[in-house]
PDB file of C-alpha atoms in Angstrom:
ATOM      1  CA  UNK A 293       0.000   0.000   0.000  1.00 52.00           C
ATOM      2  CA  UNK A 294       1.147   3.522  -0.775  1.00 59.00           C
ATOM      3  CA  UNK A 295       2.180   5.457   2.287  1.00 92.00           C
ATOM      4  CA  UNK A 296      -0.425   8.178   2.422  1.00 96.00           C
ATOM      5  CA  UNK A 297      -2.131   9.526   5.506  1.00 96.00           C
ATOM      6  CA  UNK A 298      -4.678  12.229   6.160  1.00 97.00           C
ATOM      7  CA  UNK A 299      -5.294  14.257   9.277  1.00 97.00           C
ATOM      8  CA  UNK A 300      -7.598  14.754  10.960  1.00 97.00           C
ATOM      9  CA  UNK A 301      -9.767  11.781  10.061  1.00 96.00           C
ATOM     10  CA  UNK A 302     -12.900  13.390  11.468  1.00 97.00           C
ATOM     11  CA  UNK A 303     -13.674  17.013  12.218  1.00 97.00           C
ATOM     12  CA  UNK A 304     -16.726  18.984  13.229  1.00 97.00           C
ATOM     13  CA  UNK A 305     -16.474  22.733  12.909  1.00 97.00           C
ATOM     14  CA  UNK A 306     -18.723  25.756  12.891  1.00 97.00           C
ATOM     15  CA  UNK A 307     -19.692  27.866   9.920  1.00 97.00           C
ATOM     16  CA  UNK A 308     -17.233  30.673   9.331  1.00 97.00           C
ATOM     17  CA  UNK A 309     -14.218  29.054  10.954  1.00 96.00           C
ATOM     18  CA  UNK A 310     -11.033  28.229   9.026  1.00 96.00           C
ATOM     19  CA  UNK A 311     -10.146  24.566   8.607  1.00 97.00           C
ATOM     20  CA  UNK A 312      -6.955  22.938   7.337  1.00 98.00           C
ATOM     21  CA  UNK A 313      -6.709  19.332   6.260  1.00 98.00           C
ATOM     22  CA  UNK A 314      -3.351  17.674   5.827  1.00 98.00           C
ATOM     23  CA  UNK A 315      -2.226  15.007   3.408  1.00 98.00           C
ATOM     24  CA  UNK A 316       1.149  13.367   4.008  1.00 98.00           C
ATOM     25  CA  UNK A 317       2.931  10.888   1.737  1.00 97.00           C
ATOM     26  CA  UNK A 318       6.096   8.853   2.113  1.00 96.00           C
ATOM     27  CA  UNK A 319       6.231   7.697  -1.540  1.00 93.00           C
ATOM     28  CA  UNK A 320       7.895  10.736  -3.097  1.00 93.00           C
ATOM     29  CA  UNK A 321       5.151  10.946  -5.730  1.00 93.00           C
ATOM     30  CA  UNK A 322       5.154  14.110  -7.782  1.00 93.00           C
ATOM     31  CA  UNK A 323       1.401  14.613  -8.044  1.00 93.00           C
ATOM     32  CA  UNK A 324      -0.983  15.125  -5.152  1.00 95.00           C
ATOM     33  CA  UNK A 325      -4.734  15.678  -5.376  1.00 95.00           C
ATOM     34  CA  UNK A 326      -7.589  16.766  -3.154  1.00 97.00           C
ATOM     35  CA  UNK A 327     -11.078  15.439  -3.918  1.00 96.00           C
ATOM     36  CA  UNK A 328     -14.431  15.688  -2.239  1.00 97.00           C
ATOM     37  CA  UNK A 329     -17.014  12.918  -2.299  1.00 94.00           C
ATOM     38  CA  UNK A 330     -20.707  13.657  -1.888  1.00 93.00           C
ATOM     39  CA  UNK A 331     -23.814  11.484  -2.321  1.00 88.00           C
ATOM     40  CA  UNK A 332     -25.008  11.526  -5.911  1.00 84.00           C
ATOM     41  CA  UNK A 333     -21.703  12.829  -7.191  1.00 86.00           C
ATOM     42  CA  UNK A 334     -18.558  11.085  -8.172  1.00 83.00           C
ATOM     43  CA  UNK A 335     -15.302  12.161  -6.653  1.00 91.00           C
ATOM     44  CA  UNK A 336     -14.675  15.757  -7.710  1.00 93.00           C
ATOM     45  CA  UNK A 337     -11.304  17.381  -7.960  1.00 92.00           C
ATOM     46  CA  UNK A 338     -10.756  20.441  -5.776  1.00 95.00           C
ATOM     47  CA  UNK A 339      -7.080  21.219  -6.406  1.00 95.00           C
ATOM     48  CA  UNK A 340      -3.993  19.326  -7.390  1.00 93.00           C
ATOM     49  CA  UNK A 341      -0.253  19.809  -7.218  1.00 95.00           C
ATOM     50  CA  UNK A 342       2.343  18.775  -9.779  1.00 92.00           C
ATOM     51  CA  UNK A 343       5.352  19.715  -7.685  1.00 92.00           C
ATOM     52  CA  UNK A 344       6.506  21.767  -4.724  1.00 94.00           C
ATOM     53  CA  UNK A 345       4.802  25.164  -4.877  1.00 92.00           C
ATOM     54  CA  UNK A 346       3.083  24.143  -8.161  1.00 94.00           C
ATOM     55  CA  UNK A 347      -0.676  23.847  -7.854  1.00 95.00           C
ATOM     56  CA  UNK A 348      -3.731  24.178 -10.067  1.00 92.00           C
ATOM     57  CA  UNK A 349      -7.484  24.354  -9.647  1.00 92.00           C
ATOM     58  CA  UNK A 350      -9.939  21.542 -10.194  1.00 90.00           C
ATOM     59  CA  UNK A 351     -13.612  21.702 -11.019  1.00 87.00           C
ATOM     60  CA  UNK A 352     -14.841  22.637  -7.507  1.00 94.00           C
ATOM     61  CA  UNK A 353     -12.091  24.917  -6.216  1.00 95.00           C
ATOM     62  CA  UNK A 354     -14.220  27.870  -4.996  1.00 96.00           C
ATOM     63  CA  UNK A 355     -13.836  28.358  -1.243  1.00 96.00           C
ATOM     64  CA  UNK A 356     -10.686  26.230  -1.038  1.00 97.00           C
ATOM     65  CA  UNK A 357      -6.984  26.976  -1.168  1.00 97.00           C
ATOM     66  CA  UNK A 358      -3.981  24.657  -1.106  1.00 98.00           C
ATOM     67  CA  UNK A 359      -0.306  24.771  -0.377  1.00 97.00           C
ATOM     68  CA  UNK A 360       2.599  22.448  -0.973  1.00 97.00           C
ATOM     69  CA  UNK A 361       5.829  23.622   0.585  1.00 96.00           C
ATOM     70  CA  UNK A 362       7.492  20.204   0.479  1.00 96.00           C
ATOM     71  CA  UNK A 363       7.058  17.051  -1.544  1.00 95.00           C
ATOM     72  CA  UNK A 364       5.441  15.023   1.199  1.00 97.00           C
ATOM     73  CA  UNK A 365       2.755  17.443   2.403  1.00 97.00           C
ATOM     74  CA  UNK A 366      -0.285  18.900   0.641  1.00 98.00           C
ATOM     75  CA  UNK A 367      -2.561  21.114   2.704  1.00 98.00           C
ATOM     76  CA  UNK A 368      -6.183  21.956   1.922  1.00 98.00           C
ATOM     77  CA  UNK A 369      -7.605  25.048   3.613  1.00 98.00           C
ATOM     78  CA  UNK A 370     -11.189  26.157   3.891  1.00 97.00           C
ATOM     79  CA  UNK A 371     -10.795  29.847   4.640  1.00 94.00           C
ATOM     80  CA  UNK A 372     -14.307  30.215   6.061  1.00 96.00           C
ATOM     81  CA  UNK A 373     -16.152  26.931   6.245  1.00 97.00           C
ATOM     82  CA  UNK A 374     -19.745  26.709   5.003  1.00 97.00           C
ATOM     83  CA  UNK A 375     -22.327  23.962   5.401  1.00 97.00           C
ATOM     84  CA  UNK A 376     -22.001  23.152   1.682  1.00 96.00           C
ATOM     85  CA  UNK A 377     -18.441  22.057   2.407  1.00 97.00           C
ATOM     86  CA  UNK A 378     -19.630  19.230   4.628  1.00 97.00           C
ATOM     87  CA  UNK A 379     -18.207  16.258   2.798  1.00 97.00           C
ATOM     88  CA  UNK A 380     -15.689  13.448   2.809  1.00 96.00           C
ATOM     89  CA  UNK A 381     -12.332  14.642   1.552  1.00 97.00           C
ATOM     90  CA  UNK A 382      -9.845  12.308  -0.075  1.00 97.00           C
ATOM     91  CA  UNK A 383      -6.242  12.968  -0.862  1.00 97.00           C
ATOM     92  CA  UNK A 384      -4.560  10.989  -3.624  1.00 95.00           C
ATOM     93  CA  UNK A 385      -1.027  10.716  -4.932  1.00 94.00           C
ATOM     94  CA  UNK A 386       0.394   9.586  -8.239  1.00 89.00           C
ATOM     95  CA  UNK A 387       3.244   9.856 -10.682  1.00 82.00           C
ATOM     96  CA  UNK A 388       1.180  11.488 -13.413  1.00 72.00           C
ATOM     97  CA  UNK A 389       0.187   9.054 -16.111  1.00 70.00           C
ATOM     98  CA  UNK A 390      -0.162   6.074 -13.800  1.00 77.00           C
ATOM     99  CA  UNK A 391      -2.442   5.013 -11.025  1.00 83.00           C
ATOM    100  CA  UNK A 392      -3.617   7.157  -8.175  1.00 88.00           C
ATOM    101  CA  UNK A 393      -3.356   5.978  -4.587  1.00 92.00           C
ATOM    102  CA  UNK A 394      -5.927   7.273  -2.159  1.00 94.00           C
ATOM    103  CA  UNK A 395      -5.687   8.249   1.460  1.00 95.00           C
ATOM    104  CA  UNK A 396      -8.213   7.021   4.039  1.00 94.00           C
ATOM    105  CA  UNK A 397     -10.385  10.144   3.831  1.00 95.00           C
ATOM    106  CA  UNK A 398     -11.397  12.926   6.211  1.00 96.00           C
ATOM    107  CA  UNK A 399     -15.010  13.319   7.205  1.00 96.00           C
ATOM    108  CA  UNK A 400     -15.733  17.029   7.709  1.00 98.00           C
ATOM    109  CA  UNK A 401     -18.981  18.335   9.158  1.00 97.00           C
ATOM    110  CA  UNK A 402     -19.695  22.063   9.149  1.00 97.00           C
ATOM    111  CA  UNK A 403     -22.524  23.006  11.504  1.00 96.00           C
TER     112      UNK A 403
ATOM    113  CA  UNK B 226     -23.234  16.872 -17.438  1.00 64.00           C
ATOM    114  CA  UNK B 227     -21.425  13.734 -16.377  1.00 83.00           C
ATOM    115  CA  UNK B 228     -18.356  12.793 -18.319  1.00 91.00           C
ATOM    116  CA  UNK B 229     -18.541   9.270 -16.874  1.00 95.00           C
ATOM    117  CA  UNK B 230     -21.723   7.245 -16.523  1.00 96.00           C
ATOM    118  CA  UNK B 231     -21.956   3.905 -14.751  1.00 96.00           C
ATOM    119  CA  UNK B 232     -24.669   1.267 -14.743  1.00 96.00           C
ATOM    120  CA  UNK B 233     -26.277  -0.128 -12.804  1.00 97.00           C
ATOM    121  CA  UNK B 234     -26.229   2.198  -9.797  1.00 95.00           C
ATOM    122  CA  UNK B 235     -27.097  -0.644  -7.450  1.00 96.00           C
ATOM    123  CA  UNK B 236     -26.682  -4.361  -7.886  1.00 97.00           C
ATOM    124  CA  UNK B 237     -27.581  -7.296  -5.670  1.00 97.00           C
ATOM    125  CA  UNK B 238     -26.322 -10.757  -6.553  1.00 97.00           C
ATOM    126  CA  UNK B 239     -26.275 -14.234  -5.081  1.00 97.00           C
ATOM    127  CA  UNK B 240     -22.932 -15.673  -4.130  1.00 97.00           C
ATOM    128  CA  UNK B 241     -21.358 -17.381  -7.132  1.00 97.00           C
ATOM    129  CA  UNK B 242     -23.048 -15.249  -9.782  1.00 97.00           C
ATOM    130  CA  UNK B 243     -21.197 -13.596 -12.649  1.00 98.00           C
ATOM    131  CA  UNK B 244     -21.386  -9.804 -12.337  1.00 98.00           C
ATOM    132  CA  UNK B 245     -20.928  -7.070 -14.923  1.00 98.00           C
ATOM    133  CA  UNK B 246     -20.641  -3.353 -14.243  1.00 98.00           C
ATOM    134  CA  UNK B 247     -20.604  -0.959 -17.168  1.00 98.00           C
ATOM    135  CA  UNK B 248     -18.931   2.394 -17.688  1.00 98.00           C
ATOM    136  CA  UNK B 249     -19.383   4.843 -20.562  1.00 98.00           C
ATOM    137  CA  UNK B 250     -17.477   8.067 -20.985  1.00 97.00           C
ATOM    138  CA  UNK B 251     -17.734  11.073 -23.246  1.00 95.00           C
ATOM    139  CA  UNK B 252     -14.239  12.592 -23.230  1.00 92.00           C
ATOM    140  CA  UNK B 253     -10.999  11.624 -24.861  1.00 93.00           C
ATOM    141  CA  UNK B 254      -8.931   9.634 -22.440  1.00 93.00           C
ATOM    142  CA  UNK B 255      -5.408   8.466 -21.902  1.00 91.00           C
ATOM    143  CA  UNK B 256      -6.447   5.782 -19.405  1.00 93.00           C
ATOM    144  CA  UNK B 257      -9.435   4.356 -17.576  1.00 95.00           C
ATOM    145  CA  UNK B 258      -9.342   3.208 -13.958  1.00 95.00           C
ATOM    146  CA  UNK B 259     -11.539   0.911 -11.930  1.00 97.00           C
ATOM    147  CA  UNK B 260     -11.584   1.582  -8.204  1.00 96.00           C
ATOM    148  CA  UNK B 261     -13.114  -0.252  -5.279  1.00 96.00           C
ATOM    149  CA  UNK B 262     -14.460   1.556  -2.228  1.00 95.00           C
ATOM    150  CA  UNK B 263     -15.122  -0.564   0.828  1.00 90.00           C
ATOM    151  CA  UNK B 264     -17.912   0.160   3.330  1.00 82.00           C
ATOM    152  CA  UNK B 265     -15.283   1.673   5.646  1.00 77.00           C
ATOM    153  CA  UNK B 266     -14.567   4.259   2.956  1.00 78.00           C
ATOM    154  CA  UNK B 267     -11.086   3.314   1.742  1.00 89.00           C
ATOM    155  CA  UNK B 268     -10.507   3.482  -2.024  1.00 93.00           C
ATOM    156  CA  UNK B 269      -8.304   0.962  -3.767  1.00 92.00           C
ATOM    157  CA  UNK B 270      -7.210   0.929  -7.388  1.00 91.00           C
ATOM    158  CA  UNK B 271      -8.154  -2.318  -9.160  1.00 94.00           C
ATOM    159  CA  UNK B 272      -7.137  -1.710 -12.756  1.00 93.00           C
ATOM    160  CA  UNK B 273      -5.720   0.870 -15.084  1.00 93.00           C
ATOM    161  CA  UNK B 274      -6.521   0.294 -18.767  1.00 93.00           C
ATOM    162  CA  UNK B 275      -5.723   2.055 -21.988  1.00 92.00           C
ATOM    163  CA  UNK B 276      -6.712  -0.788 -24.329  1.00 92.00           C
ATOM    164  CA  UNK B 277      -7.855  -4.396 -24.403  1.00 94.00           C
ATOM    165  CA  UNK B 278      -8.379  -6.450 -21.310  1.00 96.00           C
ATOM    166  CA  UNK B 279      -6.795  -7.104 -17.929  1.00 95.00           C
ATOM    167  CA  UNK B 280      -7.393  -9.890 -15.421  1.00 96.00           C
ATOM    168  CA  UNK B 281      -6.586 -10.095 -11.748  1.00 94.00           C
ATOM    169  CA  UNK B 282      -7.894 -13.130  -9.929  1.00 96.00           C
ATOM    170  CA  UNK B 283     -11.666 -13.223 -10.355  1.00 97.00           C
ATOM    171  CA  UNK B 284     -11.803  -9.685 -11.740  1.00 97.00           C
ATOM    172  CA  UNK B 285     -11.639  -8.858 -15.437  1.00 98.00           C
ATOM    173  CA  UNK B 286     -11.709  -5.387 -16.959  1.00 97.00           C
ATOM    174  CA  UNK B 287     -12.189  -4.623 -20.628  1.00 97.00           C
ATOM    175  CA  UNK B 288     -12.203  -1.413 -22.604  1.00 97.00           C
ATOM    176  CA  UNK B 289     -13.409  -0.510 -26.097  1.00 96.00           C
ATOM    177  CA  UNK B 290     -11.810   2.804 -27.019  1.00 94.00           C
ATOM    178  CA  UNK B 291     -13.859   3.290 -30.190  1.00 94.00           C
ATOM    179  CA  UNK B 292     -17.131   2.847 -28.322  1.00 96.00           C
ATOM    180  CA  UNK B 293     -15.892   4.713 -25.208  1.00 96.00           C
ATOM    181  CA  UNK B 294     -17.028   1.891 -22.995  1.00 97.00           C
ATOM    182  CA  UNK B 295     -15.536  -0.316 -20.330  1.00 98.00           C
ATOM    183  CA  UNK B 296     -16.829  -3.242 -18.324  1.00 98.00           C
ATOM    184  CA  UNK B 297     -15.762  -4.747 -15.024  1.00 98.00           C
ATOM    185  CA  UNK B 298     -16.618  -8.414 -14.575  1.00 98.00           C
ATOM    186  CA  UNK B 299     -16.507 -10.414 -11.364  1.00 98.00           C
ATOM    187  CA  UNK B 300     -16.607 -14.172 -11.723  1.00 97.00           C
ATOM    188  CA  UNK B 301     -17.836 -16.461  -8.914  1.00 96.00           C
ATOM    189  CA  UNK B 302     -18.879 -13.485  -6.782  1.00 97.00           C
ATOM    190  CA  UNK B 303     -18.380 -13.640  -3.022  1.00 96.00           C
ATOM    191  CA  UNK B 304     -19.835 -11.570  -0.158  1.00 96.00           C
ATOM    192  CA  UNK B 305     -16.423  -9.978   0.368  1.00 94.00           C
ATOM    193  CA  UNK B 306     -16.803  -8.426  -3.121  1.00 96.00           C
ATOM    194  CA  UNK B 307     -19.562  -6.222  -1.670  1.00 96.00           C
ATOM    195  CA  UNK B 308     -18.361  -2.664  -2.197  1.00 96.00           C
ATOM    196  CA  UNK B 309     -18.831   0.371  -4.394  1.00 96.00           C
ATOM    197  CA  UNK B 310     -17.042   0.107  -7.721  1.00 97.00           C
ATOM    198  CA  UNK B 311     -16.009   3.381  -9.322  1.00 96.00           C
ATOM    199  CA  UNK B 312     -15.006   4.024 -12.910  1.00 97.00           C
ATOM    200  CA  UNK B 313     -12.642   6.935 -13.533  1.00 94.00           C
ATOM    201  CA  UNK B 314     -11.031   8.302 -16.679  1.00 93.00           C
ATOM    202  CA  UNK B 315      -7.968  10.439 -17.136  1.00 89.00           C
ATOM    203  CA  UNK B 316      -8.479  13.109 -19.759  1.00 87.00           C
ATOM    204  CA  UNK B 317      -5.995  13.149 -22.622  1.00 88.00           C
ATOM    205  CA  UNK B 318      -5.990  16.961 -22.643  1.00 83.00           C
ATOM    206  CA  UNK B 319      -4.616  17.599 -19.186  1.00 72.00           C
ATOM    207  CA  UNK B 320      -4.210  16.215 -15.713  1.00 70.00           C
ATOM    208  CA  UNK B 321      -7.937  15.954 -15.050  1.00 79.00           C
ATOM    209  CA  UNK B 322      -9.641  12.839 -13.749  1.00 86.00           C
ATOM    210  CA  UNK B 323     -13.398  12.317 -14.077  1.00 90.00           C
ATOM    211  CA  UNK B 324     -15.224   9.865 -11.847  1.00 93.00           C
ATOM    212  CA  UNK B 325     -18.489   7.979 -12.149  1.00 94.00           C
ATOM    213  CA  UNK B 326     -20.881   8.001  -9.213  1.00 93.00           C
ATOM    214  CA  UNK B 327     -20.179   4.355  -8.510  1.00 95.00           C
ATOM    215  CA  UNK B 328     -22.021   1.043  -8.550  1.00 97.00           C
ATOM    216  CA  UNK B 329     -22.988  -0.329  -5.164  1.00 96.00           C
ATOM    217  CA  UNK B 330     -22.656  -4.115  -5.209  1.00 97.00           C
ATOM    218  CA  UNK B 331     -24.079  -6.399  -2.549  1.00 97.00           C
ATOM    219  CA  UNK B 332     -23.372 -10.128  -2.760  1.00 97.00           C
ATOM    220  CA  UNK B 333     -25.674 -12.251  -0.638  1.00 97.00           C
ATOM    221  CA  UNK B 334     -24.441 -15.580   0.758  1.00 95.00           C
TER     222      UNK B 334
END
């Protein structure tokens, strides 16, 4: 299994508060991705990174920002959480053209 | 608009049955992936295909590039195969992945 962890695994927060989710890998993969998974939708890409300090937006990036200051860590920040951001968040890693390996997920509830 | 459509959405089978899950996509792709998501939520990659057919144990995945269609087959199904199976495609115009909404499979003993 690819070495990929997410923290926290569960979080409940209030509307308007900032939240940061962390993805950590030990595989030295170049690409890292943040997805959200909601009922009735497939996994949807929020942001991805193709190298340290290199990031790009996905299809549902509004309200989210990311940072990657080192290869192994990819942070997802909700600047001011809203109830519509209640979701399960998955991080994934990959080498580009090949497979993606998924983290265990973070269940976020915004009340 | 969904770039990836899966059918059926839900599937219940008796242990031992042959199962087929279908995936159709509307974009140009460089590869198609089949993923398995267990009830606990973890997602595991089963196959990556760009042409033809691949087999791993009781699982077989096929792809027809011209028809933009892929199938995942499970032979001699077992209750431990119960999971959500997700089809995903990698666009050939960038680093974008598109995911189907998944097929929920339940195999009854």
